[in-house]
């Protein structure tokens, strides 16, 4: 497989998307009567998924067809203008900012689809099939989502997200075309790994901005240490697997990587929000217990599935390992259900689980 390096422009573009994800995560910090309302949980996902898909679309194009030429650089920079419009429109008040949100998202997707048309070349049959399929089929989702501008009230959101869902499923429906022009696995893992690393860094910044040590409140220091320890555990587990356990020569469509990381990124955002909610002590005990353990379980299952497919055969986890991890996290959860503990103890338990997960899985 030809070696492909991540460009500085790709990394610069990632910073914009991380800012968008950070804004989406703040929706989870809106507490009402001790809980994050279901409507805010829904809005978080409705904001997060289009941002993730906009990033994935361009990432997958660059992985298969990117050449770092002038016209591709220009289109990526032009696309970043629409990303900025998208970021500026992210709010729990969807109705007020709906038009700029739609313009930003559609602009990103149109430019992505257009780039596929530009790479269709004579004599490259398999490349042309993959590029032509994506270039033409992505317009279906774009058209459906664009039609939402003619709808009113809540129905416009239904039309918008039907288009986004169709867009997301296009690569799955076209697997027979894409498998003949596989992704560059090494580059793709590096791209997702770098975004993960930036998100972990952003998590540290957002958490420490809340955890201010004060006289007589040493628990803030405890929260800071445990939060940092937890993020280090994520880093250890994720990047040791990425560097040491993964066969990067495997040729696939990369769909397990891109769809699996949706749940990895959602769970990281949920855990970052959970730490801040635990520290502020404004949240219902049983709500935050379900929220943080649910997020931990999502991260565990999604990373396990993503890495399992690409692990060397002799490095794959066995049923015994999965049973061990599930028994540990369920034991902590059941204990906390019947014997309420402080927020810092919950955070310590999550730390213990992820340290064990990192050590055993790497």
Tab-separated table of C-alpha atoms in Angstrom:
chain	number	residue	atom	x	y	z
A	1	UNK	CA	0.000	0.000	0.000
A	2	UNK	CA	1.351	3.430	-0.976
A	3	UNK	CA	2.352	5.525	2.039
A	4	UNK	CA	0.116	8.550	2.512
A	5	UNK	CA	0.853	11.330	4.967
A	6	UNK	CA	-1.617	13.580	6.738
A	7	UNK	CA	-1.186	17.151	5.477
A	8	UNK	CA	-0.960	20.274	7.628
A	9	UNK	CA	-4.115	21.589	5.970
A	10	UNK	CA	-6.035	18.515	7.109
A	11	UNK	CA	-4.870	19.094	10.684
A	12	UNK	CA	-5.804	22.775	10.502
A	13	UNK	CA	-9.260	21.832	9.257
A	14	UNK	CA	-9.600	19.388	12.181
A	15	UNK	CA	-9.323	22.274	14.640
A	16	UNK	CA	-12.521	23.783	13.243
A	17	UNK	CA	-14.424	20.536	13.656
A	18	UNK	CA	-13.148	20.094	17.209
A	19	UNK	CA	-14.497	23.580	17.983
A	20	UNK	CA	-17.860	22.446	16.582
A	21	UNK	CA	-17.820	19.268	18.693
A	22	UNK	CA	-16.955	21.357	21.759
A	23	UNK	CA	-20.011	23.557	21.134
A	24	UNK	CA	-22.182	20.465	20.751
A	25	UNK	CA	-20.883	19.061	24.052
A	26	UNK	CA	-21.939	22.218	25.900
A	27	UNK	CA	-25.556	21.288	25.182
A	28	UNK	CA	-25.094	18.396	27.645
A	29	UNK	CA	-24.229	20.839	30.448
A	30	UNK	CA	-27.698	22.431	30.500
A	31	UNK	CA	-29.259	21.015	33.677
A	32	UNK	CA	-32.941	21.332	34.530
A	33	UNK	CA	-34.169	20.096	37.929
A	34	UNK	CA	-31.186	17.810	38.373
A	35	UNK	CA	-31.273	16.244	34.902
A	36	UNK	CA	-30.161	16.875	31.354
A	37	UNK	CA	-33.507	16.940	29.594
A	38	UNK	CA	-34.197	14.351	26.917
A	39	UNK	CA	-34.693	17.160	24.409
A	40	UNK	CA	-31.116	18.357	25.077
A	41	UNK	CA	-29.756	14.828	24.706
A	42	UNK	CA	-31.589	14.665	21.391
A	43	UNK	CA	-30.304	18.080	20.302
A	44	UNK	CA	-26.746	17.036	21.185
A	45	UNK	CA	-26.986	14.100	18.781
A	46	UNK	CA	-28.765	16.157	16.121
A	47	UNK	CA	-25.905	18.685	16.262
A	48	UNK	CA	-23.105	16.150	16.633
A	49	UNK	CA	-23.981	13.762	13.802
A	50	UNK	CA	-24.012	16.351	10.941
A	51	UNK	CA	-20.687	17.774	12.211
A	52	UNK	CA	-19.157	14.282	12.351
A	53	UNK	CA	-20.491	13.395	8.896
A	54	UNK	CA	-19.235	16.627	7.340
A	55	UNK	CA	-15.734	15.833	8.674
A	56	UNK	CA	-15.924	12.165	7.639
A	57	UNK	CA	-17.005	13.049	4.099
A	58	UNK	CA	-13.944	15.170	3.389
A	59	UNK	CA	-11.623	12.789	5.267
A	60	UNK	CA	-12.731	9.810	3.187
A	61	UNK	CA	-12.310	11.742	-0.050
A	62	UNK	CA	-8.759	12.810	0.831
A	63	UNK	CA	-7.942	9.262	1.921
A	64	UNK	CA	-8.939	7.730	-1.413
A	65	UNK	CA	-8.225	10.521	-3.884
A	66	UNK	CA	-6.423	13.411	-2.162
A	67	UNK	CA	-3.225	14.612	-3.893
A	68	UNK	CA	-2.510	17.892	-2.030
A	69	UNK	CA	-2.688	19.798	-5.319
A	70	UNK	CA	-3.571	23.487	-5.626
A	71	UNK	CA	-7.190	22.984	-6.698
A	72	UNK	CA	-7.820	20.488	-3.895
A	73	UNK	CA	-6.272	22.840	-1.351
A	74	UNK	CA	-8.457	25.671	-2.640
A	75	UNK	CA	-11.626	23.560	-2.372
A	76	UNK	CA	-10.761	22.451	1.183
A	77	UNK	CA	-10.131	26.059	2.235
A	78	UNK	CA	-13.375	27.115	0.540
A	79	UNK	CA	-15.113	24.288	2.360
A	80	UNK	CA	-13.749	25.604	5.673
A	81	UNK	CA	-15.761	28.779	5.119
A	82	UNK	CA	-18.935	26.699	5.229
A	83	UNK	CA	-17.616	24.854	8.301
A	84	UNK	CA	-17.290	28.228	10.034
A	85	UNK	CA	-20.878	29.063	9.070
A	86	UNK	CA	-21.946	25.688	10.459
A	87	UNK	CA	-20.078	26.295	13.735
A	88	UNK	CA	-21.568	29.780	14.189
A	89	UNK	CA	-25.079	28.340	13.848
A	90	UNK	CA	-24.733	25.546	16.424
A	91	UNK	CA	-27.220	26.266	19.197
A	92	UNK	CA	-29.991	24.654	21.201
A	93	UNK	CA	-32.220	27.287	19.588
A	94	UNK	CA	-32.454	25.462	16.255
A	95	UNK	CA	-35.259	27.583	14.786
A	96	UNK	CA	-33.345	30.835	15.137
A	97	UNK	CA	-30.181	29.544	13.439
A	98	UNK	CA	-31.682	26.985	11.078
A	99	UNK	CA	-30.858	28.727	7.773
A	100	UNK	CA	-27.109	29.242	8.468
A	101	UNK	CA	-26.927	25.682	9.823
A	102	UNK	CA	-28.448	24.356	6.598
A	103	UNK	CA	-26.241	26.570	4.395
A	104	UNK	CA	-23.101	25.473	6.255
A	105	UNK	CA	-23.876	21.761	6.131
A	106	UNK	CA	-25.113	21.706	2.524
A	107	UNK	CA	-22.133	23.799	1.417
A	108	UNK	CA	-19.697	21.293	2.928
A	109	UNK	CA	-21.482	18.315	1.386
A	110	UNK	CA	-21.821	19.913	-2.078
A	111	UNK	CA	-18.089	20.623	-2.225
A	112	UNK	CA	-17.310	17.074	-1.114
A	113	UNK	CA	-19.534	15.582	-3.828
A	114	UNK	CA	-18.070	17.977	-6.415
A	115	UNK	CA	-14.529	16.840	-5.590
A	116	UNK	CA	-15.457	13.259	-6.482
A	117	UNK	CA	-16.478	14.400	-9.973
A	118	UNK	CA	-13.075	16.025	-10.441
A	119	UNK	CA	-11.115	12.813	-9.830
A	120	UNK	CA	-12.864	10.696	-12.470
A	121	UNK	CA	-10.131	9.817	-14.986
A	122	UNK	CA	-9.841	7.816	-18.180
A	123	UNK	CA	-8.305	4.377	-17.829
A	124	UNK	CA	-8.842	4.073	-14.073
A	125	UNK	CA	-11.882	1.836	-14.104
A	126	UNK	CA	-12.164	0.844	-10.432
A	127	UNK	CA	-11.331	4.350	-9.201
A	128	UNK	CA	-13.930	5.799	-11.565
A	129	UNK	CA	-16.635	3.414	-10.342
A	130	UNK	CA	-16.056	4.377	-6.714
A	131	UNK	CA	-15.756	8.105	-7.449
A	132	UNK	CA	-18.769	8.165	-9.804
A	133	UNK	CA	-20.946	6.244	-7.360
A	134	UNK	CA	-20.200	8.636	-4.477
A	135	UNK	CA	-20.282	11.763	-6.681
A	136	UNK	CA	-23.773	10.946	-7.950
A	137	UNK	CA	-25.379	9.264	-4.943
A	138	UNK	CA	-24.384	11.888	-2.375
A	139	UNK	CA	-26.591	14.351	-4.265
A	140	UNK	CA	-29.640	12.335	-3.189
A	141	UNK	CA	-29.105	13.185	0.473
A	142	UNK	CA	-28.092	16.749	-0.387
A	143	UNK	CA	-31.293	17.245	-2.400
A	144	UNK	CA	-33.536	15.829	0.339
A	145	UNK	CA	-31.921	17.955	3.069
A	146	UNK	CA	-32.091	21.073	0.864
A	147	UNK	CA	-35.835	20.578	0.434
A	148	UNK	CA	-36.258	21.206	4.171
A	149	UNK	CA	-35.975	24.945	3.477
A	150	UNK	CA	-39.454	24.801	1.919
A	151	UNK	CA	-40.941	23.134	5.004
A	152	UNK	CA	-42.167	24.775	8.182
A	153	UNK	CA	-42.248	24.019	11.891
A	154	UNK	CA	-40.859	20.685	13.105
A	155	UNK	CA	-41.306	18.995	9.715
A	156	UNK	CA	-38.258	20.766	8.264
A	157	UNK	CA	-36.072	18.941	10.776
A	158	UNK	CA	-37.567	15.616	9.737
A	159	UNK	CA	-36.768	16.315	6.079
A	160	UNK	CA	-33.265	17.598	6.933
A	161	UNK	CA	-32.296	14.520	8.928
A	162	UNK	CA	-33.887	12.085	6.485
A	163	UNK	CA	-31.477	13.547	3.939
A	164	UNK	CA	-28.549	13.231	6.360
A	165	UNK	CA	-29.442	9.619	7.177
A	166	UNK	CA	-29.665	8.759	3.459
A	167	UNK	CA	-26.293	10.468	2.981
A	168	UNK	CA	-24.729	8.432	5.792
A	169	UNK	CA	-26.023	5.149	4.368
A	170	UNK	CA	-24.829	5.812	0.801
A	171	UNK	CA	-21.350	4.242	1.381
A	172	UNK	CA	-22.961	1.172	2.965
A	173	UNK	CA	-25.264	0.667	-0.014
A	174	UNK	CA	-22.328	1.072	-2.406
A	175	UNK	CA	-19.976	-1.317	-0.673
A	176	UNK	CA	-19.599	-3.465	-3.829
A	177	UNK	CA	-18.145	-0.428	-5.645
A	178	UNK	CA	-15.989	0.839	-2.787
A	179	UNK	CA	-14.424	-2.511	-1.874
A	180	UNK	CA	-12.686	-2.554	-5.291
A	181	UNK	CA	-11.023	0.763	-4.454
A	182	UNK	CA	-10.180	0.284	-0.756
A	183	UNK	CA	-9.098	2.985	1.653
A	184	UNK	CA	-5.521	3.602	2.724
A	185	UNK	CA	-5.923	2.025	6.174
A	186	UNK	CA	-2.768	3.516	7.664
A	187	UNK	CA	-3.711	7.060	6.631
A	188	UNK	CA	-7.330	6.620	7.724
A	189	UNK	CA	-6.351	5.383	11.189
A	190	UNK	CA	-3.894	8.248	11.484
A	191	UNK	CA	-6.626	10.763	10.577
A	192	UNK	CA	-9.084	9.426	13.118
A	193	UNK	CA	-6.307	9.058	15.682
A	194	UNK	CA	-5.245	12.680	15.315
A	195	UNK	CA	-8.810	13.936	15.699
A	196	UNK	CA	-9.145	11.735	18.789
A	197	UNK	CA	-5.936	13.222	20.209
A	198	UNK	CA	-7.164	16.790	19.638
A	199	UNK	CA	-10.493	15.904	21.277
A	200	UNK	CA	-8.669	14.520	24.323
A	201	UNK	CA	-6.700	17.753	24.554
A	202	UNK	CA	-9.888	19.777	24.255
A	203	UNK	CA	-11.426	17.640	27.021
A	204	UNK	CA	-8.562	18.534	29.365
A	205	UNK	CA	-8.992	22.252	28.646
A	206	UNK	CA	-12.775	22.219	29.089
A	207	UNK	CA	-12.588	20.175	32.302
A	208	UNK	CA	-9.838	22.260	33.914
A	209	UNK	CA	-11.728	25.454	33.042
A	210	UNK	CA	-14.404	24.289	35.485
A	211	UNK	CA	-12.304	22.583	38.165
A	212	UNK	CA	-10.841	25.613	39.940
A	213	UNK	CA	-9.106	24.642	43.243
A	214	UNK	CA	-10.409	26.829	46.070
A	215	UNK	CA	-9.502	27.187	49.731
A	216	UNK	CA	-11.210	24.413	51.665
A	217	UNK	CA	-12.225	22.569	48.473
A	218	UNK	CA	-9.466	20.046	47.930
A	219	UNK	CA	-11.907	17.816	46.107
A	220	UNK	CA	-11.367	20.082	43.075
A	221	UNK	CA	-7.751	18.957	42.979
A	222	UNK	CA	-8.915	15.354	43.334
A	223	UNK	CA	-11.303	15.800	40.426
A	224	UNK	CA	-8.526	17.371	38.347
A	225	UNK	CA	-6.100	14.532	39.036
A	226	UNK	CA	-8.698	11.829	38.378
A	227	UNK	CA	-9.906	13.591	35.212
A	228	UNK	CA	-6.374	13.784	33.876
A	229	UNK	CA	-5.770	10.152	34.852
A	230	UNK	CA	-8.913	9.122	32.968
A	231	UNK	CA	-7.865	10.968	29.814
A	232	UNK	CA	-4.408	9.387	30.035
A	233	UNK	CA	-6.129	5.973	30.238
A	234	UNK	CA	-8.069	6.776	27.058
A	235	UNK	CA	-4.848	7.848	25.367
A	236	UNK	CA	-3.005	4.722	26.534
A	237	UNK	CA	-5.734	2.308	25.459
A	238	UNK	CA	-6.472	3.984	22.123
A	239	UNK	CA	-2.989	4.787	20.833
A	240	UNK	CA	-1.194	1.685	22.087
A	241	UNK	CA	-3.772	-0.371	20.188
A	242	UNK	CA	-3.364	1.874	17.168
A	243	UNK	CA	0.429	1.596	17.095
A	244	UNK	CA	1.096	-1.948	18.307
A	245	UNK	CA	-1.931	-4.179	17.741
A	246	UNK	CA	-3.358	-3.066	14.400
A	247	UNK	CA	-2.551	-4.510	10.976
A	248	UNK	CA	-2.496	-1.356	8.856
A	249	UNK	CA	-1.927	-3.296	5.643
A	250	UNK	CA	-5.493	-4.643	5.649
A	251	UNK	CA	-7.493	-3.476	2.621
A	252	UNK	CA	-11.120	-2.640	3.417
A	253	UNK	CA	-13.752	0.003	2.753
A	254	UNK	CA	-12.908	1.520	6.167
A	255	UNK	CA	-16.558	1.558	7.204
A	256	UNK	CA	-15.969	-0.018	10.611
A	257	UNK	CA	-13.461	2.732	11.362
A	258	UNK	CA	-15.619	5.659	10.283
A	259	UNK	CA	-18.965	4.489	11.704
A	260	UNK	CA	-17.416	3.065	14.875
A	261	UNK	CA	-15.711	6.355	15.645
A	262	UNK	CA	-19.067	8.130	15.719
A	263	UNK	CA	-19.800	6.283	18.968
A	264	UNK	CA	-16.243	6.750	20.253
A	265	UNK	CA	-16.478	10.518	19.812
A	266	UNK	CA	-20.002	10.730	21.258
A	267	UNK	CA	-18.935	8.783	24.341
A	268	UNK	CA	-15.840	10.967	24.846
A	269	UNK	CA	-18.052	14.065	24.752
A	270	UNK	CA	-20.495	12.485	27.200
A	271	UNK	CA	-17.712	11.553	29.637
A	272	UNK	CA	-16.185	15.064	29.460
A	273	UNK	CA	-19.619	16.537	30.231
A	274	UNK	CA	-20.182	13.967	33.014
A	275	UNK	CA	-17.037	15.035	34.865
A	276	UNK	CA	-18.121	18.676	34.853
A	277	UNK	CA	-21.663	17.748	35.967
A	278	UNK	CA	-20.292	15.571	38.792
A	279	UNK	CA	-18.083	18.383	40.045
A	280	UNK	CA	-20.805	21.036	39.992
A	281	UNK	CA	-23.089	18.748	42.058
A	282	UNK	CA	-26.230	20.106	40.413
A	283	UNK	CA	-27.260	16.806	38.880
A	284	UNK	CA	-29.469	13.972	40.105
A	285	UNK	CA	-27.394	11.084	41.487
A	286	UNK	CA	-29.123	8.328	39.536
A	287	UNK	CA	-29.187	10.352	36.328
A	288	UNK	CA	-25.439	11.015	36.354
A	289	UNK	CA	-24.773	7.410	37.371
A	290	UNK	CA	-26.624	6.110	34.308
A	291	UNK	CA	-25.130	8.822	32.120
A	292	UNK	CA	-21.447	8.293	32.936
A	293	UNK	CA	-21.579	4.495	33.078
A	294	UNK	CA	-23.581	4.456	29.844
A	295	UNK	CA	-20.934	6.638	28.191
A	296	UNK	CA	-18.145	4.386	29.514
A	297	UNK	CA	-19.931	1.307	28.158
A	298	UNK	CA	-20.407	2.937	24.731
A	299	UNK	CA	-16.704	3.823	24.560
A	300	UNK	CA	-15.656	0.323	25.611
A	301	UNK	CA	-17.922	-1.454	23.105
A	302	UNK	CA	-17.139	0.871	20.183
A	303	UNK	CA	-13.336	0.792	20.630
A	304	UNK	CA	-13.448	-2.980	21.093
A	305	UNK	CA	-15.409	-3.475	17.853
A	306	UNK	CA	-13.318	-1.028	15.803
A	307	UNK	CA	-9.945	-2.406	16.876
A	308	UNK	CA	-11.018	-6.067	16.851
A	309	UNK	CA	-11.559	-6.040	13.086
A	310	UNK	CA	-8.053	-4.716	12.418
A	311	UNK	CA	-6.064	-6.501	15.123
A	312	UNK	CA	-3.485	-9.104	14.215
A	313	UNK	CA	-5.035	-12.534	14.665
A	314	UNK	CA	-2.834	-13.447	17.651
A	315	UNK	CA	-3.648	-10.107	19.316
A	316	UNK	CA	-7.438	-10.314	19.213
A	317	UNK	CA	-9.255	-10.217	22.530
A	318	UNK	CA	-11.023	-13.368	23.646
A	319	UNK	CA	-14.487	-13.838	25.153
A	320	UNK	CA	-12.794	-14.109	28.544
A	321	UNK	CA	-11.424	-10.570	28.243
A	322	UNK	CA	-14.790	-9.144	27.201
A	323	UNK	CA	-16.492	-10.930	30.100
A	324	UNK	CA	-13.888	-9.533	32.496
A	325	UNK	CA	-14.394	-5.956	31.345
A	326	UNK	CA	-18.193	-6.190	31.425
A	327	UNK	CA	-18.200	-7.790	34.882
A	328	UNK	CA	-15.997	-4.999	36.276
A	329	UNK	CA	-18.087	-2.122	34.962
A	330	UNK	CA	-21.384	-3.808	35.865
A	331	UNK	CA	-20.114	-4.565	39.385
A	332	UNK	CA	-19.256	-0.906	39.968
A	333	UNK	CA	-22.604	0.199	38.544
A	334	UNK	CA	-24.715	-2.232	40.605
A	335	UNK	CA	-22.771	-1.359	43.775
A	336	UNK	CA	-23.436	2.356	43.221
A	337	UNK	CA	-27.124	1.728	42.577
A	338	UNK	CA	-27.631	0.145	45.996
A	339	UNK	CA	-25.003	2.086	47.958
A	340	UNK	CA	-24.858	5.744	46.833
A	341	UNK	CA	-21.327	7.124	46.725
A	342	UNK	CA	-19.809	10.547	46.113
A	343	UNK	CA	-19.010	11.883	42.653
A	344	UNK	CA	-15.279	11.530	43.197
A	345	UNK	CA	-15.724	7.811	44.022
A	346	UNK	CA	-17.708	7.306	40.815
A	347	UNK	CA	-14.917	8.989	38.891
A	348	UNK	CA	-12.362	6.786	40.655
A	349	UNK	CA	-14.320	3.667	39.648
A	350	UNK	CA	-14.417	4.772	36.014
A	351	UNK	CA	-10.662	5.347	36.244
A	352	UNK	CA	-10.046	1.851	37.603
A	353	UNK	CA	-12.101	0.303	34.810
A	354	UNK	CA	-10.277	2.145	32.042
A	355	UNK	CA	-6.823	1.509	33.530
A	356	UNK	CA	-7.619	-2.220	33.541
A	357	UNK	CA	-9.081	-1.984	30.022
A	358	UNK	CA	-5.974	-0.164	28.775
A	359	UNK	CA	-3.554	-2.589	30.423
A	360	UNK	CA	-5.284	-5.807	29.351
A	361	UNK	CA	-6.165	-4.705	25.796
A	362	UNK	CA	-2.671	-3.448	24.980
